[in-house]
Coordinates of C-alpha atoms in Angstrom, one line a residue:
M1 CA -78.4 168.8 -54.5
G2 CA -81.1 169.0 -57.4
K3 CA -81.8 171.6 -59.9
P4 CA -84.2 174.1 -59.7
S5 CA -87.4 173.1 -61.1
T6 CA -88.1 176.7 -62.6
P7 CA -85.8 178.0 -65.8
P8 CA -83.3 180.7 -65.0
S9 CA -84.3 184.1 -65.0
Y10 CA -82.1 186.7 -66.3
G11 CA -83.0 189.6 -64.9
V12 CA -80.2 192.1 -64.6
A13 CA -79.2 191.4 -61.0
H14 CA -79.4 187.7 -61.5
V15 CA -76.9 188.1 -64.3
V16 CA -74.1 190.0 -62.5
K17 CA -74.7 187.4 -59.9
V18 CA -74.1 184.5 -62.2
C19 CA -70.9 186.6 -63.9
H20 CA -69.8 187.3 -60.9
D21 CA -69.4 183.4 -59.5
L22 CA -68.6 182.1 -63.1
S23 CA -65.6 184.2 -63.0
K24 CA -64.6 183.0 -59.1
F25 CA -64.2 186.7 -58.4
R26 CA -62.3 186.5 -55.4
L27 CA -60.2 184.2 -57.4
S28 CA -59.6 186.5 -60.3
V29 CA -58.9 189.2 -57.5
F30 CA -56.4 187.5 -55.9
V31 CA -54.8 186.5 -59.2
T32 CA -55.0 189.9 -60.5
S33 CA -53.1 191.4 -57.4
T34 CA -50.2 189.0 -58.3
A35 CA -50.2 190.7 -61.9
A36 CA -50.3 193.9 -60.2
C37 CA -47.4 193.1 -58.0
G38 CA -45.5 191.7 -60.8
Y39 CA -46.0 195.1 -62.8
A40 CA -44.7 197.2 -59.8
L41 CA -41.8 195.3 -59.4
G42 CA -41.2 195.4 -63.2
S43 CA -41.6 199.2 -63.0
D44 CA -39.1 202.3 -62.9
G45 CA -39.0 204.5 -60.4
S46 CA -42.5 206.1 -61.5
I47 CA -45.1 203.6 -61.7
D48 CA -47.4 204.0 -65.0
I49 CA -50.8 204.2 -63.7
G50 CA -52.8 203.5 -67.1
G51 CA -50.6 200.3 -67.4
L52 CA -51.2 199.2 -64.5
A53 CA -55.2 199.7 -64.8
G54 CA -55.1 197.9 -68.3
T55 CA -52.8 195.0 -66.9
C56 CA -55.4 194.4 -64.0
V57 CA -58.6 194.3 -66.0
G58 CA -56.9 192.3 -69.2
T59 CA -55.8 189.9 -66.2
M60 CA -59.1 189.7 -64.3
L61 CA -61.1 189.3 -67.9
C62 CA -58.5 186.3 -68.3
S63 CA -58.9 184.8 -65.2
A64 CA -62.7 185.4 -65.4
S65 CA -62.6 183.4 -69.0
A66 CA -60.5 180.6 -67.5
N67 CA -62.7 179.9 -64.4
T68 CA -65.6 180.0 -66.5
L69 CA -64.3 177.4 -68.9
N70 CA -63.1 175.1 -66.0
Q71 CA -66.7 175.5 -64.5
I72 CA -68.5 174.2 -68.1
I73 CA -65.7 171.6 -68.5
E74 CA -66.4 170.2 -64.5
R75 CA -70.1 171.0 -64.3
V76 CA -71.1 167.5 -64.1
P77 CA -68.7 166.6 -61.1
D78 CA -69.2 169.8 -59.7
S79 CA -72.4 168.4 -58.9
L80 CA -71.4 165.6 -57.2
M81 CA -69.5 167.7 -54.6
R82 CA -71.0 169.7 -51.3
R83 CA -68.3 172.2 -52.0
T84 CA -69.1 173.3 -55.5
W85 CA -73.2 172.2 -56.1
A86 CA -74.8 175.4 -56.0
R87 CA -72.4 176.9 -58.6
P88 CA -74.3 178.4 -61.6
L89 CA -74.3 175.6 -64.1
P90 CA -74.6 172.3 -61.7
S91 CA -77.2 174.4 -59.6
G92 CA -79.2 175.4 -63.3
R93 CA -78.7 179.2 -62.6
C94 CA -77.4 179.4 -65.8
T95 CA -76.8 177.7 -69.1
P96 CA -73.7 176.0 -70.8
A97 CA -74.5 178.7 -73.7
F98 CA -74.7 181.4 -71.5
A99 CA -71.6 180.4 -69.4
G100 CA -69.7 179.7 -72.9
A101 CA -70.7 183.4 -73.9
F102 CA -69.2 184.8 -71.3
A103 CA -66.3 183.0 -71.2
V104 CA -65.5 183.8 -75.1
A105 CA -66.3 187.4 -74.3
S106 CA -64.0 187.5 -71.2
A107 CA -61.0 185.8 -73.2
L108 CA -61.3 188.1 -76.2
G109 CA -61.6 191.4 -73.8
G110 CA -59.1 190.2 -72.0
V111 CA -56.3 189.5 -74.5
G112 CA -57.6 192.7 -76.3
V113 CA -56.9 194.6 -73.5
L114 CA -53.9 193.5 -72.9
R115 CA -52.8 193.7 -76.7
A116 CA -54.4 197.5 -76.7
T117 CA -52.6 198.9 -73.3
T118 CA -49.4 196.7 -72.8
N119 CA -47.6 194.9 -75.5
D120 CA -47.9 191.3 -77.4
T121 CA -45.7 189.4 -74.7
T122 CA -48.4 190.0 -71.9
A123 CA -51.5 189.2 -74.7
A124 CA -49.5 185.9 -75.4
L125 CA -49.2 185.2 -71.7
G126 CA -52.5 185.9 -70.9
A127 CA -54.3 183.9 -74.2
G128 CA -51.5 181.3 -73.4
N129 CA -52.7 181.0 -69.4
I130 CA -56.5 180.7 -70.3
F131 CA -55.4 177.3 -72.4
L132 CA -52.9 175.8 -70.0
Y133 CA -55.8 176.3 -67.4
A134 CA -59.0 175.1 -69.1
G135 CA -57.2 172.9 -71.7
V136 CA -54.7 171.1 -69.7
Y137 CA -55.0 171.6 -66.2
T138 CA -59.0 171.2 -65.8
P139 CA -59.0 167.6 -67.7
L140 CA -55.8 166.3 -66.2
K141 CA -57.5 167.0 -62.6
R142 CA -59.5 163.9 -63.4
V143 CA -56.7 161.8 -64.8
H144 CA -53.3 162.5 -62.4
F145 CA -52.6 163.7 -59.0
L146 CA -49.6 166.0 -61.5
N147 CA -52.2 168.4 -62.2
T148 CA -51.3 170.4 -59.1
W149 CA -48.0 170.8 -60.2
I150 CA -49.9 172.1 -63.5
G151 CA -51.7 174.2 -61.5
A152 CA -49.0 175.9 -60.0
V153 CA -47.4 176.9 -63.0
V154 CA -50.7 178.7 -64.3
G155 CA -50.8 180.3 -60.6
A156 CA -46.9 181.8 -61.3
I157 CA -47.6 183.3 -64.9
P158 CA -49.8 186.4 -63.7
P159 CA -46.7 188.0 -62.4
L160 CA -44.6 187.6 -65.4
M161 CA -47.8 189.0 -67.0
G162 CA -47.4 192.0 -64.6
W163 CA -43.6 192.1 -65.6
A164 CA -43.5 192.3 -69.0
A165 CA -46.7 194.8 -69.2
A166 CA -44.4 197.4 -67.3
N167 CA -42.2 197.6 -70.1
A168 CA -42.9 198.4 -73.7
R169 CA -41.0 195.4 -75.1
G170 CA -42.4 193.2 -72.9
T171 CA -39.0 191.7 -71.8
L172 CA -38.9 189.4 -69.0
D173 CA -35.7 190.1 -67.0
P174 CA -34.4 187.1 -65.0
G175 CA -35.8 189.1 -61.6
A176 CA -39.3 188.6 -63.3
Y177 CA -38.9 184.9 -62.1
V178 CA -38.4 185.5 -58.4
L179 CA -42.1 186.6 -57.6
A180 CA -43.6 183.7 -60.4
G181 CA -41.3 181.3 -58.3
A182 CA -42.4 182.3 -55.0
L183 CA -46.2 181.9 -56.4
Y184 CA -45.1 178.5 -57.8
L185 CA -43.5 177.2 -54.0
W186 CA -46.7 179.0 -52.1
Q187 CA -49.2 177.3 -54.0
M188 CA -48.1 174.0 -52.7
P189 CA -48.8 174.0 -49.0
H190 CA -51.7 175.8 -49.8
F191 CA -53.4 173.7 -52.3
M192 CA -51.8 170.5 -50.6
A193 CA -54.3 171.7 -47.6
L194 CA -57.1 172.5 -49.6
A195 CA -56.9 168.6 -51.2
Y196 CA -56.4 167.0 -47.8
M197 CA -59.6 169.0 -46.3
G198 CA -61.5 168.3 -49.4
K199 CA -60.2 165.1 -49.9
D200 CA -64.0 163.2 -49.6
D201 CA -65.5 165.6 -52.0
Y202 CA -62.9 165.4 -54.4
L203 CA -62.9 161.5 -54.2
N204 CA -66.6 161.9 -54.8
G205 CA -66.1 163.8 -57.9
G206 CA -63.7 161.5 -59.7
Y207 CA -60.4 163.7 -59.0
R208 CA -57.5 162.3 -59.0
M209 CA -55.5 164.4 -56.3
L210 CA -52.4 163.5 -54.3
S211 CA -54.7 162.9 -51.5
H212 CA -56.7 160.3 -53.4
P213 CA -56.3 157.0 -51.1
M214 CA -54.8 155.1 -54.1
Y215 CA -51.7 157.9 -54.0
D216 CA -52.1 158.7 -50.3
K217 CA -53.8 157.1 -47.5
T218 CA -52.0 158.9 -44.6
G219 CA -51.8 162.1 -45.7
R220 CA -47.9 162.4 -45.0
R221 CA -46.9 162.3 -48.4
L222 CA -49.4 164.9 -49.2
A223 CA -47.6 166.6 -46.3
G224 CA -44.0 166.0 -47.2
V225 CA -44.8 167.9 -50.5
A226 CA -45.8 170.7 -48.6
V227 CA -43.0 170.7 -46.2
R228 CA -40.4 170.8 -48.9
N229 CA -42.1 174.1 -50.8
A230 CA -42.6 175.8 -47.8
V231 CA -38.8 175.2 -46.9
A232 CA -37.8 176.2 -50.5
L233 CA -39.8 179.5 -49.9
L234 CA -37.6 180.8 -46.9
P235 CA -35.0 181.9 -49.1
I236 CA -36.8 183.6 -51.6
G237 CA -36.0 187.0 -50.2
V238 CA -32.4 186.7 -50.4
V239 CA -32.7 185.2 -53.8
A240 CA -34.7 188.9 -54.8
V241 CA -32.1 191.0 -53.3
A242 CA -29.3 189.2 -54.9
M243 CA -31.3 189.9 -58.1
G244 CA -31.5 193.7 -57.3
V245 CA -35.6 193.1 -57.3
T246 CA -35.5 194.2 -53.9
S247 CA -33.5 196.1 -51.0
S248 CA -31.6 193.8 -48.4
P249 CA -34.7 194.1 -45.6
F250 CA -37.0 192.0 -47.8
A251 CA -34.5 189.4 -47.2
Y252 CA -34.8 189.4 -43.6
E253 CA -39.1 190.0 -43.6
T254 CA -39.6 187.1 -46.0
L255 CA -37.6 184.4 -43.7
A256 CA -39.6 185.7 -40.5
L257 CA -42.8 185.6 -42.8
G258 CA -42.6 182.0 -43.8
T259 CA -41.2 180.7 -40.4
P260 CA -44.6 180.1 -39.4
M261 CA -45.8 178.4 -42.8
V262 CA -42.8 176.2 -42.4
A263 CA -43.9 175.2 -38.9
A264 CA -47.6 174.8 -39.7
S265 CA -46.7 172.5 -42.8
M266 CA -43.9 170.5 -40.3
A267 CA -47.0 170.0 -37.7
F268 CA -49.2 169.1 -40.8
Y269 CA -46.8 166.2 -41.7
A270 CA -46.3 164.9 -38.2
K271 CA -49.7 164.7 -37.4
P272 CA -52.3 164.8 -40.5
S273 CA -55.6 166.3 -39.6
I274 CA -58.0 168.5 -41.0
V275 CA -57.1 170.9 -38.2
A276 CA -53.6 170.8 -39.1
A277 CA -54.4 171.0 -42.9
R278 CA -56.5 174.2 -42.0
R279 CA -54.0 176.3 -39.9
M280 CA -51.6 175.6 -42.9
F281 CA -54.2 176.7 -45.3
F282 CA -55.1 180.2 -43.6
G283 CA -51.5 180.7 -43.0
S284 CA -50.7 180.7 -46.7
L285 CA -53.9 182.6 -46.9
L286 CA -51.8 184.9 -44.6
Y287 CA -48.6 184.9 -46.4
L288 CA -48.5 186.0 -49.8
P289 CA -50.4 189.4 -49.3
A290 CA -48.0 190.0 -47.1
F291 CA -45.1 189.0 -49.1
Q292 CA -46.4 190.9 -52.0
V293 CA -46.8 194.3 -49.9
L294 CA -43.5 194.0 -48.8
A295 CA -41.9 193.2 -52.4
C296 CA -43.7 196.5 -53.3
L297 CA -42.6 198.7 -50.4
H298 CA -38.7 197.3 -51.1
R299 CA -39.1 197.3 -54.7
I300 CA -35.6 198.9 -56.5
P301 CA -37.0 200.6 -59.4
R302 CA -35.5 198.8 -62.8
D303 CA -34.1 202.2 -63.7
Q304 CA -32.1 201.9 -60.7
S305 CA -31.2 198.6 -60.4
V306 CA -27.9 196.8 -62.0
D307 CA -28.0 193.5 -64.0
V308 CA -28.0 190.5 -62.0
Y309 CA -23.8 189.7 -62.5
E310 CA -23.7 193.0 -61.4
S311 CA -25.7 192.7 -58.1
L312 CA -24.3 189.4 -57.2
R313 CA -21.0 190.7 -57.6
Q314 CA -21.8 193.5 -55.4
T315 CA -23.5 191.4 -52.8
S316 CA -20.4 189.2 -52.8
A317 CA -18.0 191.8 -52.4
A318 CA -20.1 193.3 -49.3
F319 CA -20.3 190.2 -47.7
P320 CA -17.4 188.8 -45.3
W321 CA -16.1 185.7 -46.8
H322 CA -13.6 185.0 -44.4
C323 CA -15.9 184.7 -41.6
V324 CA -17.6 181.2 -43.4
P325 CA -15.2 178.2 -43.6
F326 CA -13.4 177.5 -46.4
A327 CA -15.0 180.2 -48.5
A328 CA -12.0 182.3 -48.5
A329 CA -10.3 179.6 -50.3
N330 CA -12.9 178.4 -52.5
D331 CA -14.8 181.9 -53.1
W332 CA -16.4 182.0 -56.8
S333 CA -16.5 186.0 -56.7
P334 CA -14.7 187.8 -58.9
E335 CA -13.2 189.8 -56.3
R336 CA -11.6 186.7 -54.4
E337 CA -8.1 188.1 -55.0
R338 CA -9.0 191.5 -54.1
L339 CA -10.1 190.3 -50.9
R340 CA -7.1 187.8 -50.6
V341 CA -4.7 190.7 -51.2
F342 CA -6.4 193.4 -49.0
R343 CA -6.9 190.7 -45.8
S344 CA -3.1 190.4 -46.2
R345 CA -2.4 193.7 -45.6
A346 CA -5.3 194.2 -43.1
L347 CA -3.9 191.1 -40.7
G348 CA -0.7 190.0 -41.9
P349 CA 0.5 187.2 -44.2
A350 CA 0.3 184.8 -41.2
L351 CA -2.9 185.6 -39.4
S352 CA -4.5 185.8 -43.1
E353 CA -4.1 182.2 -44.0
T354 CA -5.3 181.1 -40.9
S355 CA -8.8 182.4 -41.7
Y356 CA -9.2 179.7 -44.3
A357 CA -9.1 177.0 -41.2
P358 CA -12.5 175.8 -40.5
F359 CA -14.2 177.3 -37.0
P360 CA -13.5 174.3 -34.9
F361 CA -9.8 175.6 -34.6
L362 CA -10.1 179.0 -34.5
P363 CA -12.0 181.3 -32.7
L364 CA -15.2 183.3 -34.7
P365 CA -13.7 186.5 -36.6
I366 CA -15.6 189.9 -35.4
P367 CA -18.1 190.2 -38.0
S368 CA -17.8 194.2 -38.4
C369 CA -14.1 194.6 -38.2
P370 CA -12.4 197.6 -39.7
H371 CA -11.2 196.1 -42.5
D372 CA -14.5 194.5 -43.5
R373 CA -16.1 198.0 -43.6
A374 CA -13.3 199.0 -45.3
Y375 CA -12.9 196.1 -48.3
A376 CA -16.9 196.6 -48.7
Q377 CA -16.4 200.5 -49.2
G378 CA -13.7 199.4 -51.9
K379 CA -10.7 201.2 -49.9
D380 CA -7.5 199.7 -51.1

């Protein structure tokens, strides 16, 4: 873990390699992919390739800057950890001055590209995320385990950058927060697994992760966080459909996609171990790319979507509320009265009223009966 005795070389290949490592290139590519997904979901029927390219380049540079600043701040603890001692600064492959220059150049370039190719909102989000990651999250890692929650906010911002970049005014519609919410929730199982697998390393580096013995000696508390957030991911596809961001198949696909991660997190909770944490970690790596691809395949272009209220109204109108116990009597939908009248005509007043009773006292209604289909089509 010691530094080399010879001073660092600054040949072209060496500089490229150092910049690659300072930027945490693979992580930055991953962050950029979430911004690209946000751009696609926030676009009209035709995606502006030039705007998408500018968003990707600007996000990549902002991420590179944030990661480099992180390594400058953490160069001493990084030298104490097996996982990070070979990074450019603790290994002596570059100086703090070089890393600082690269971070500043990347920040200015990233924010500048975003400002020139997108809008002020996207550029402000990019600059703000650099500060949040390097100025808040990074120092907090050595103070309190809540750093992970701050880090999850950082990870949820790039999709918002992409969505804002997709329209000239930089507007963040309610639908923009669907992918951001998914990113936030996904990071908890992912990073809780990482914190558990590297708990000894984090302890050597002086980091206060939730896996620290003073917070969680058994791993159950950490695993509980993973379970709660994995479960919270299950209905995110339903939310996307209700918000008019994607078409309905996405709801079923994300449910199927999230179930294995819930199972992995519950197995980790039942018996915390490195093996269980590793399964959950690699499962999370498979989940998010698949989620983003499916979201883009099922996206509803912004110029073809309706506002959130209308989307919820249409979803509610098409749903057979009388199949749900008590829902018919307490339906919040603006279509409630029309549903009551229509059902009364179709079934007769007496039979219509009995559908308010809970299922233990009545057989299940036929889900796709003719009057349901007629009601969903808006017929009288």
